Amino acid sequence: MEEGTRSCLLRNRSALEQDIKTSYIMDHLISEEVLNLEEEQKIKAQATQKERAVLLLDLILQKDNYAVISFYNALLNEGYKELAALLQDGLPIISPFTNKVSLDGLTAYVQTVLCEGGVPQRPVVFVDRPVLVRTIRNELYKLEADPGWITIYGMAGCGKSVLAAEALRNHRVLTECFPGGVHWVAVGKQDRAGILVKLQNLCSRFSQGSQTYSSPPLNIEEARDRLRFLMARKYPRSLLVLDDVWDSWVLKCFDVQCRVLITSRDKSITEAVTGNNFLVSVQSGLSNDKGLEVLARFVNLEVSILPEQAHSIVQECKGSPLVVSLIGALLREFPNRWAYYLKQLQNKQFKRIRKSSSYDYEALDEAMAISIEVLEKGHKEYYKDLSVLKKDVKVATKVLCILWEMDTEEVEDILQVFVNKSLLFCDRNGKSFQYYLHDLQLDFLTEQNHDRLPDLHAKVVRQYQKTYKRRFPSPSDEDCMYWYSFLANHMAKAKMDKELYSLMFSMDWIKAKTELMGPAQVINDFVEYRHILDEENSTVRENFQEFLSLEGHLLVQKPFPDIVQLGLCQPDSSEVYRQAKLQAVERAKKGAVYLEWMNKKTLQNLSRLVVRPHRDAVFHACFSHDGLKIASCGADKTLQIFKSETGEKLLDIDAHDDEVLCCAFSPDDKFVATCSSDKTVKVWNVITGQLFKTYSEHSEQVNYCQFSHSQQKILLATCSNDTFLKIWDLRGTSCKNTLFGHMKSVNHCSFSPDDKYLASCSNDGMIKLWETSSANEWKYFDVNKQFRKPDDDDDDDDEVLLKCCMWSSDGAQIIAAAKNILFIFDVKTDDVVAELTTSSYSTIQSCDISLTSPLLAVALLQYSVELWDLELRKRVGDCSGHLSWVHCVRFSMDGSTLLSSSDDQTVRLWEPNEVHSSSAVSLVRDMDAVFQEGEVIVLVSDNKKCLQLINGRTGDVMCQSEVQDSRIRCCCLNQYVNLAAFGRGDGILKVGMKSARFVLQNIGWKRLQFQQNLLIAVGLENGTVKVLELPSGKILRTLIGHTECVQRCQFTSDGITLISSSDDATIRVWNWHTEECKVLEGHTEQVKNFKLLRESQLLSWSFDGTMKVWNFISGELLKSFDYHDGAVLSCDASPDGSKVASASADKSAKIWSLNDAADILVLTGHNACVRSCKFTWDNEYLATGDDNGEIRIWRVRDGSLLHVCPKESEVKDSKHGGWVTDLHFSPNSKILVSTGGYIKWWDMNTGESLQTFYTNGTNLKSIHVSSDFKTFVTIDNIGILYILRMVN
């Protein structure tokens, strides 16, 4: 290490040791082989952060100059710019070569770096433009220390790309400024799908040789994040070159805090991004002298002896390097045609490419025509075939091999002719070549061959079909990306409507393209070609588009889900279902597992679109006034604006320095306001995304913002934790009025329909109405009074937090939410005209009123949205589907669409007009199912405290009970379908109902043909257990004894005995006929569950960590086992009765014998609570599942591990979507089914997943399985029942 460098490190050592965190710094140093793994472990072993920093610096001081450079780069990449600046003056100058080379020369190192980075080679004839090249290099040196943007701008054809590449052909520039290399990307005019392809290719290039990423990113956000990681870790201090950028939004896609060189025609292209920005102007093309020099080199003559026509040709070319090169290439072939080509340029009057084209250069048209005319006849036809290519798309050689039915070598020879004549460009991609036309050339070709284009596109399609026949390209085919991107386009342009229908309405195509490119690309195809597809069958197009819109969030899962299984969940009338069913039946014959959702017709899907715009919780979303856009904001500190029809993202803005809590469109839809925990309010231009205003007068986080309704005078209201409201006029720079009066945080504000008043609500329990013009308080409503008991004098007994307040559409009423109650106040009389109580188990977060109907939407913490009819004062529906807290609801202006945003990172769009009253009833996860002679009977409770008996084959409700006086916590059917019971939380067990109201469906009863009355048992939250007879509804017994919630009840096989367990730590054995009861006491905490064994024995397990065996006939405790250090969460007995398995919160499972306490196997390896366990039917294996979503398969005889499911190689997203809650084996012990966040089936021979069924909700509690392992029943956390049957 150089002495100066060492001294610099020692001088600044104290500051470095004080501030740096070593973990990420070491990642950089290890990736660059400065540190080894042994040294990393030594550093990590140090006790404190400072000690780790001290040791790291000691190791660096022992190393060479390269180590210091690597350390410096690591500081820069990890945000320690100030610390890096301390070392900058002491950095050594090193060369990557041991031999001495010229720092300004074109060395082998430069050639290697530029070749690997895809930088284009010099043109066949190259003329140096030293002033411009030197200017560009001077700007490049400015990127040595910090990231930034350099833009080379100028008119089309002026040589920007060539100049950019030439500036990089310099050893000193590369070694000093960009030791990480140079990476060239040809951008061009692109939509978001095209940019995604560019990003995918770039990430693929960076990931070569790495196992970290096995599949391309599926959206721009994921691609940008991956690119940022790869450039920071693998290519620090490298240069990214974006060639021919047209749109500013493209730069945001590549904004990864690196060094970027741009070529563009737009000088202002970088105004959309932040950071250092430098401009280089290429205001004109070649001078006459340079133009003559180009011609001279093409014809291998001195400029002084060029014919006189040469000067005129250069003038006719108008200085365009491209046009001069085209003419020069022609003259090289025919050096005696100077006069001829001049005459062609002067007299040939080609019409312009397009009137709307931005390429307004007639000389180019003329040069292009001349270039093509002189090609050989065969070559000329091949060149015209290139008219069907897309702009800025590099085409693999294989695509043209297919088009022309030629071998690779033949095609490359033809294309090389075009390259030599400057009619085509070529890039090397590994061992293969990729070809592309300049967009000027392509525009000219398409115009010249306009009448032939449909036939040319048809030729492409026919040749593709001839090559691939009945299969689609695989990812290993070098041409696959081209066909998946553009095959549908070729069919549409060729007017091959039948072929397009066949392609787009094919599940195989949907699967192949979605798996490779993500669902957004396929949805865009359905939108783009809607007018064609609808002529064939608009319903089928809607089927596929709806399928992708609602299941797209699953189709980005890794590993890729089985799209056939997803298709089976579509309505039976859907074409998606029809095709999926055909494929499932064929695959099932070969042993594949597929599930039919038997009762799916009973589920009404109100969702229209599911969008995942954020990387964290979405706190707020709203429609624009025209309904075409949606703005959303959240915990990731961003503002997103996207199309409401397709979810296509329009703007992605890093809006604030902290969580963004609210956003609102201005009444003219030109602006969006945001407010944040960073105490600021900002206003953004909706079109450009530029910041328009920043307001910083609040002293605490700003909770809400809303614009006034009038476009004549636009006001913005905000409210904050500082207890103030403020009103802003967008024409001013400071607050217009501050509204004082609330005593605690103000959570919400809302303008009246006529903008005369502003309503606000606060944690002080008050609603205040303010005059907008004067900012004076007009009146208030004290919601605290609504919760205060008549004899309660304590005003502070219970804090009332008001979350939102809304005006009715006529301004006559105010609706406010506190806890789980909606209060409706009459503004004129101050009276409470109504109270609407939502679910008692959830808190209202947000509410909104439709402007066109009496509907009110309410967002609840408990994952759902409720819809209320304000005229009927009645809840009319639920919108269930979110997987976490719902923060916001908003109607569109026309009331046709409702959106909701949630902690699950999604915005969901609903169609409230489709709601009917039955959707207001949802099931809870307390259920039982009996399988008998091919029929399924499901007993389940709902959120109305009623019991429903459901025909499992049709999903129809056969009968429904009266409302219970306590929440139902468990229920059971007799095994022989003649008894049922339910338990309550008040300690009472009941059998029957005296005045039950039943809804009987004759069709269900006729099919089931019960020979005797059906009896059920139900346990309630209040401790009661009831036994009922159905369908009469008669209460046979009410069993009272438990003092706390009843968690489980079960009949014995004779139907006489009913067993219940409770949170009161007891188990009760009832003769429900006589009400005689034996109490099994011994557990000291809640009984988790119990299981009936042989010979009147019962096994119970508890949160007290023990398992106990009882004789439930005599009530005698036979044995007690204390094998675990934590709560016992699950137990199972082997089918032969020889072994028992237990699973515990102590992260272990154990296999033990009821007869020999010493015979115990301890199963370790789980890293979380082991929540479930199950023996195979052959007694050979045991499955255990934990809270990390991991399942382990063990050999019972010795406790050895057989499989871990899923295998680490299969894990991409989550293992099981949550806890593994239940396990069941098939009778032959070859298949395992498990529940967690969804349902999975596993192959016991390999440990691999056979199938995954994604439920609409999550957190499945258990699953009931038929004895033949063909039918499965479960309920998710949002109350949706799934009766699944294997496809035969």
mmCIF file of C-alpha atoms in Angstrom, residues 757-972:
data_model
loop_
_atom_site.group_PDB
_atom_site.id
_atom_site.type_symbol
_atom_site.label_atom_id
_atom_site.label_comp_id
_atom_site.label_asym_id
_atom_site.label_seq_id
_atom_site.Cartn_x
_atom_site.Cartn_y
_atom_site.Cartn_z
ATOM 1 C CA TYR A 757 -68.120 24.395 5.169
ATOM 2 C CA LEU A 758 -65.313 22.120 6.217
ATOM 3 C CA ALA A 759 -65.950 19.190 8.582
ATOM 4 C CA SER A 760 -63.229 17.723 10.787
ATOM 5 C CA CYS A 761 -62.989 14.973 13.391
ATOM 6 C CA SER A 762 -60.427 14.331 16.063
ATOM 7 C CA ASN A 763 -59.163 12.046 18.782
ATOM 8 C CA ASP A 764 -60.875 14.442 21.201
ATOM 9 C CA GLY A 765 -64.183 12.844 20.175
ATOM 10 C CA MET A 766 -65.472 16.018 18.505
ATOM 11 C CA ILE A 767 -66.794 16.741 15.028
ATOM 12 C CA LYS A 768 -66.440 20.399 14.123
ATOM 13 C CA LEU A 769 -67.924 22.286 11.195
ATOM 14 C CA TRP A 770 -66.040 25.377 10.019
ATOM 15 C CA GLU A 771 -66.968 28.198 7.667
ATOM 16 C CA THR A 772 -64.554 27.958 4.770
ATOM 17 C CA SER A 773 -64.484 31.679 4.006
ATOM 18 C CA SER A 774 -63.892 32.946 7.538
ATOM 19 C CA ALA A 775 -62.267 29.878 9.114
ATOM 20 C CA ASN A 776 -64.599 30.341 12.095
ATOM 21 C CA GLU A 777 -66.100 27.381 13.901
ATOM 22 C CA TRP A 778 -69.776 27.097 12.969
ATOM 23 C CA LYS A 779 -70.966 24.207 15.144
ATOM 24 C CA TYR A 780 -69.796 20.960 16.690
ATOM 25 C CA PHE A 781 -71.034 17.472 17.587
ATOM 26 C CA ASP A 782 -69.753 15.751 20.726
ATOM 27 C CA VAL A 783 -69.530 12.035 19.945
ATOM 28 C CA ASN A 784 -68.239 11.345 23.453
ATOM 29 C CA LYS A 785 -71.819 11.730 24.656
ATOM 30 C CA GLN A 786 -72.935 8.813 22.547
ATOM 31 C CA PHE A 787 -70.691 6.455 24.504
ATOM 32 C CA ARG A 788 -71.279 7.938 27.936
ATOM 33 C CA LYS A 789 -73.683 6.115 30.220
ATOM 34 C CA PRO A 790 -76.488 8.184 31.785
ATOM 35 C CA ASP A 791 -75.104 7.802 35.323
ATOM 36 C CA ASP A 792 -71.451 8.237 34.295
ATOM 37 C CA ASP A 793 -69.954 11.540 35.414
ATOM 38 C CA ASP A 794 -66.404 10.751 34.305
ATOM 39 C CA ASP A 795 -65.770 12.455 30.963
ATOM 40 C CA ASP A 796 -62.432 10.712 30.475
ATOM 41 C CA ASP A 797 -63.621 7.194 31.116
ATOM 42 C CA ASP A 798 -63.142 5.955 27.570
ATOM 43 C CA GLU A 799 -61.294 7.798 24.811
ATOM 44 C CA VAL A 800 -63.330 8.148 21.614
ATOM 45 C CA LEU A 801 -61.159 8.266 18.494
ATOM 46 C CA LEU A 802 -62.989 9.596 15.453
ATOM 47 C CA LYS A 803 -61.354 8.174 12.316
ATOM 48 C CA CYS A 804 -63.393 9.817 9.570
ATOM 49 C CA CYS A 805 -66.295 12.166 8.846
ATOM 50 C CA MET A 806 -68.197 12.526 5.567
ATOM 51 C CA TRP A 807 -70.969 14.756 4.209
ATOM 52 C CA SER A 808 -74.024 13.245 2.613
ATOM 53 C CA SER A 809 -74.417 14.057 -1.071
ATOM 54 C CA ASP A 810 -76.972 16.798 -0.305
ATOM 55 C CA GLY A 811 -74.953 18.264 2.571
ATOM 56 C CA ALA A 812 -77.796 17.724 5.038
ATOM 57 C CA GLN A 813 -76.087 15.081 7.136
ATOM 58 C CA ILE A 814 -72.658 14.295 8.599
ATOM 59 C CA ILE A 815 -71.535 10.700 9.024
ATOM 60 C CA ALA A 816 -68.713 9.963 11.453
ATOM 61 C CA ALA A 817 -67.032 6.741 12.563
ATOM 62 C CA ALA A 818 -65.855 5.854 16.064
ATOM 63 C CA LYS A 819 -64.903 2.362 17.172
ATOM 64 C CA ASN A 820 -67.310 0.097 15.287
ATOM 65 C CA ILE A 821 -70.222 2.557 15.071
ATOM 66 C CA LEU A 822 -71.290 4.986 12.356
ATOM 67 C CA PHE A 823 -73.144 8.046 13.679
ATOM 68 C CA ILE A 824 -75.393 10.019 11.325
ATOM 69 C CA PHE A 825 -76.025 13.618 12.456
ATOM 70 C CA ASP A 826 -78.566 16.033 11.040
ATOM 71 C CA VAL A 827 -76.597 19.209 10.311
ATOM 72 C CA LYS A 828 -79.608 21.477 10.760
ATOM 73 C CA THR A 829 -81.008 20.065 14.020
ATOM 74 C CA ASP A 830 -77.762 18.617 15.481
ATOM 75 C CA ASP A 831 -79.649 15.397 16.258
ATOM 76 C CA VAL A 832 -78.286 11.878 15.875
ATOM 77 C CA VAL A 833 -80.678 10.434 13.312
ATOM 78 C CA ALA A 834 -79.132 6.948 13.166
ATOM 79 C CA GLU A 835 -76.438 4.688 14.550
ATOM 80 C CA LEU A 836 -75.104 1.870 12.377
ATOM 81 C CA THR A 837 -73.107 -0.796 14.199
ATOM 82 C CA THR A 838 -70.636 -2.878 12.234
ATOM 83 C CA SER A 839 -68.930 -6.064 13.376
ATOM 84 C CA SER A 840 -68.202 -5.915 17.098
ATOM 85 C CA TYR A 841 -64.803 -7.426 16.499
ATOM 86 C CA SER A 842 -63.355 -4.749 14.240
ATOM 87 C CA THR A 843 -62.666 -1.001 14.140
ATOM 88 C CA ILE A 844 -63.739 1.347 11.349
ATOM 89 C CA GLN A 845 -60.749 2.861 9.551
ATOM 90 C CA SER A 846 -62.433 4.756 6.732
ATOM 91 C CA CYS A 847 -65.814 5.328 5.114
ATOM 92 C CA ASP A 848 -67.132 6.884 1.915
ATOM 93 C CA ILE A 849 -70.540 7.714 0.447
ATOM 94 C CA SER A 850 -71.569 7.050 -3.137
ATOM 95 C CA LEU A 851 -72.755 10.183 -4.954
ATOM 96 C CA THR A 852 -75.205 8.230 -7.124
ATOM 97 C CA SER A 853 -76.755 5.693 -4.760
ATOM 98 C CA PRO A 854 -77.568 5.304 -1.046
ATOM 99 C CA LEU A 855 -74.525 3.057 -0.559
ATOM 100 C CA LEU A 856 -71.982 3.690 2.176
ATOM 101 C CA ALA A 857 -68.670 1.807 2.163
ATOM 102 C CA VAL A 858 -66.848 1.092 5.414
ATOM 103 C CA ALA A 859 -63.226 -0.092 5.717
ATOM 104 C CA LEU A 860 -62.528 -2.362 8.678
ATOM 105 C CA LEU A 861 -59.342 -3.493 10.324
ATOM 106 C CA GLN A 862 -60.550 -7.066 10.038
ATOM 107 C CA TYR A 863 -59.565 -7.434 6.369
ATOM 108 C CA SER A 864 -62.961 -6.516 4.903
ATOM 109 C CA VAL A 865 -65.166 -3.769 3.488
ATOM 110 C CA GLU A 866 -68.825 -3.510 4.443
ATOM 111 C CA LEU A 867 -71.508 -1.922 2.278
ATOM 112 C CA TRP A 868 -74.526 -0.277 3.884
ATOM 113 C CA ASP A 869 -77.738 1.086 2.417
ATOM 114 C CA LEU A 870 -78.270 4.460 4.103
ATOM 115 C CA GLU A 871 -81.943 4.599 3.222
ATOM 116 C CA LEU A 872 -82.663 1.175 4.676
ATOM 117 C CA ARG A 873 -80.102 1.660 7.471
ATOM 118 C CA LYS A 874 -79.046 -1.892 6.660
ATOM 119 C CA ARG A 875 -75.832 -3.673 5.890
ATOM 120 C CA VAL A 876 -76.190 -5.111 2.391
ATOM 121 C CA GLY A 877 -72.861 -6.650 1.555
ATOM 122 C CA ASP A 878 -69.236 -7.522 2.233
ATOM 123 C CA CYS A 879 -66.290 -7.054 -0.089
ATOM 124 C CA SER A 880 -63.891 -9.741 1.136
ATOM 125 C CA GLY A 881 -60.522 -10.449 -0.390
ATOM 126 C CA HIS A 882 -57.879 -8.371 1.330
ATOM 127 C CA LEU A 883 -55.371 -10.350 3.355
ATOM 128 C CA SER A 884 -54.668 -7.666 5.949
ATOM 129 C CA TRP A 885 -56.026 -4.429 7.439
ATOM 130 C CA VAL A 886 -58.088 -2.258 5.087
ATOM 131 C CA HIS A 887 -57.123 1.407 5.443
ATOM 132 C CA CYS A 888 -59.217 3.228 2.858
ATOM 133 C CA VAL A 889 -62.361 3.009 0.713
ATOM 134 C CA ARG A 890 -63.393 5.395 -2.081
ATOM 135 C CA PHE A 891 -66.180 5.424 -4.661
ATOM 136 C CA SER A 892 -65.664 6.665 -8.192
ATOM 137 C CA MET A 893 -67.604 9.823 -9.033
ATOM 138 C CA ASP A 894 -70.262 7.858 -10.933
ATOM 139 C CA GLY A 895 -70.552 5.305 -8.122
ATOM 140 C CA SER A 896 -69.968 2.359 -10.442
ATOM 141 C CA THR A 897 -66.681 1.349 -8.858
ATOM 142 C CA LEU A 898 -65.354 1.166 -5.330
ATOM 143 C CA LEU A 899 -61.679 0.900 -4.445
ATOM 144 C CA SER A 900 -60.054 -0.250 -1.222
ATOM 145 C CA SER A 901 -56.436 -0.204 -0.096
ATOM 146 C CA SER A 902 -54.780 -2.418 2.444
ATOM 147 C CA ASP A 903 -51.709 -3.464 4.381
ATOM 148 C CA ASP A 904 -51.461 -6.393 1.937
ATOM 149 C CA GLN A 905 -49.903 -3.922 -0.585
ATOM 150 C CA THR A 906 -52.875 -4.075 -2.947
ATOM 151 C CA VAL A 907 -55.570 -1.790 -4.251
ATOM 152 C CA ARG A 908 -58.729 -3.689 -5.127
ATOM 153 C CA LEU A 909 -61.507 -2.438 -7.363
ATOM 154 C CA TRP A 910 -65.051 -3.637 -6.697
ATOM 155 C CA GLU A 911 -68.395 -3.376 -8.484
ATOM 156 C CA PRO A 912 -70.798 -2.379 -5.678
ATOM 157 C CA ASN A 913 -73.850 -2.437 -7.929
ATOM 158 C CA GLU A 914 -73.505 -6.224 -8.101
ATOM 159 C CA VAL A 915 -73.894 -6.597 -4.328
ATOM 160 C CA HIS A 916 -76.898 -8.455 -2.927
ATOM 161 C CA SER A 917 -77.876 -9.133 0.647
ATOM 162 C CA SER A 918 -76.492 -12.662 0.861
ATOM 163 C CA SER A 919 -72.969 -11.348 0.547
ATOM 164 C CA ALA A 920 -73.382 -9.663 3.917
ATOM 165 C CA VAL A 921 -73.243 -13.092 5.586
ATOM 166 C CA SER A 922 -69.839 -14.736 5.872
ATOM 167 C CA LEU A 923 -68.802 -17.997 7.456
ATOM 168 C CA VAL A 924 -66.341 -18.411 10.282
ATOM 169 C CA ARG A 925 -63.726 -21.127 10.569
ATOM 170 C CA ASP A 926 -65.583 -23.225 13.161
ATOM 171 C CA MET A 927 -66.974 -26.162 11.212
ATOM 172 C CA ASP A 928 -67.385 -29.918 10.863
ATOM 173 C CA ALA A 929 -67.890 -32.125 7.845
ATOM 174 C CA VAL A 930 -69.105 -35.682 7.347
ATOM 175 C CA PHE A 931 -68.504 -37.700 4.189
ATOM 176 C CA GLN A 932 -71.104 -40.396 3.502
ATOM 177 C CA GLU A 933 -71.681 -42.430 0.359
ATOM 178 C CA GLY A 934 -70.217 -39.851 -1.970
ATOM 179 C CA GLU A 935 -72.048 -36.975 -0.310
ATOM 180 C CA VAL A 936 -70.575 -34.221 1.860
ATOM 181 C CA ILE A 937 -72.445 -32.538 4.683
ATOM 182 C CA VAL A 938 -70.889 -29.403 6.165
ATOM 183 C CA LEU A 939 -71.935 -27.827 9.429
ATOM 184 C CA VAL A 940 -70.588 -24.317 9.877
ATOM 185 C CA SER A 941 -71.290 -21.159 11.840
ATOM 186 C CA ASP A 942 -71.520 -17.686 10.361
ATOM 187 C CA ASN A 943 -70.804 -14.164 11.528
ATOM 188 C CA LYS A 944 -74.503 -13.740 12.432
ATOM 189 C CA LYS A 945 -74.110 -16.374 15.213
ATOM 190 C CA CYS A 946 -76.197 -18.811 13.180
ATOM 191 C CA LEU A 947 -75.527 -22.390 12.132
ATOM 192 C CA GLN A 948 -75.719 -23.421 8.488
ATOM 193 C CA LEU A 949 -75.998 -26.952 7.163
ATOM 194 C CA ILE A 950 -74.574 -27.047 3.655
ATOM 195 C CA ASN A 951 -74.896 -29.607 0.889
ATOM 196 C CA GLY A 952 -71.242 -30.166 -0.044
ATOM 197 C CA ARG A 953 -72.049 -31.248 -3.582
ATOM 198 C CA THR A 954 -73.921 -28.096 -4.543
ATOM 199 C CA GLY A 955 -72.874 -25.602 -1.912
ATOM 200 C CA ASP A 956 -76.545 -24.916 -1.156
ATOM 201 C CA VAL A 957 -77.611 -24.034 2.393
ATOM 202 C CA MET A 958 -80.041 -26.778 3.410
ATOM 203 C CA CYS A 959 -81.053 -25.249 6.712
ATOM 204 C CA GLN A 960 -80.112 -22.380 8.964
ATOM 205 C CA SER A 961 -80.634 -21.902 12.683
ATOM 206 C CA GLU A 962 -81.856 -19.020 14.760
ATOM 207 C CA VAL A 963 -79.324 -16.474 16.005
ATOM 208 C CA GLN A 964 -77.497 -17.727 19.089
ATOM 209 C CA ASP A 965 -77.008 -15.670 22.228
ATOM 210 C CA SER A 966 -73.249 -16.127 22.108
ATOM 211 C CA ARG A 967 -70.625 -16.564 19.426
ATOM 212 C CA ILE A 968 -70.338 -20.153 18.178
ATOM 213 C CA ARG A 969 -66.807 -21.486 18.713
ATOM 214 C CA CYS A 970 -67.128 -25.142 17.680
ATOM 215 C CA CYS A 971 -69.656 -27.548 16.215
ATOM 216 C CA CYS A 972 -69.804 -31.201 15.293
#
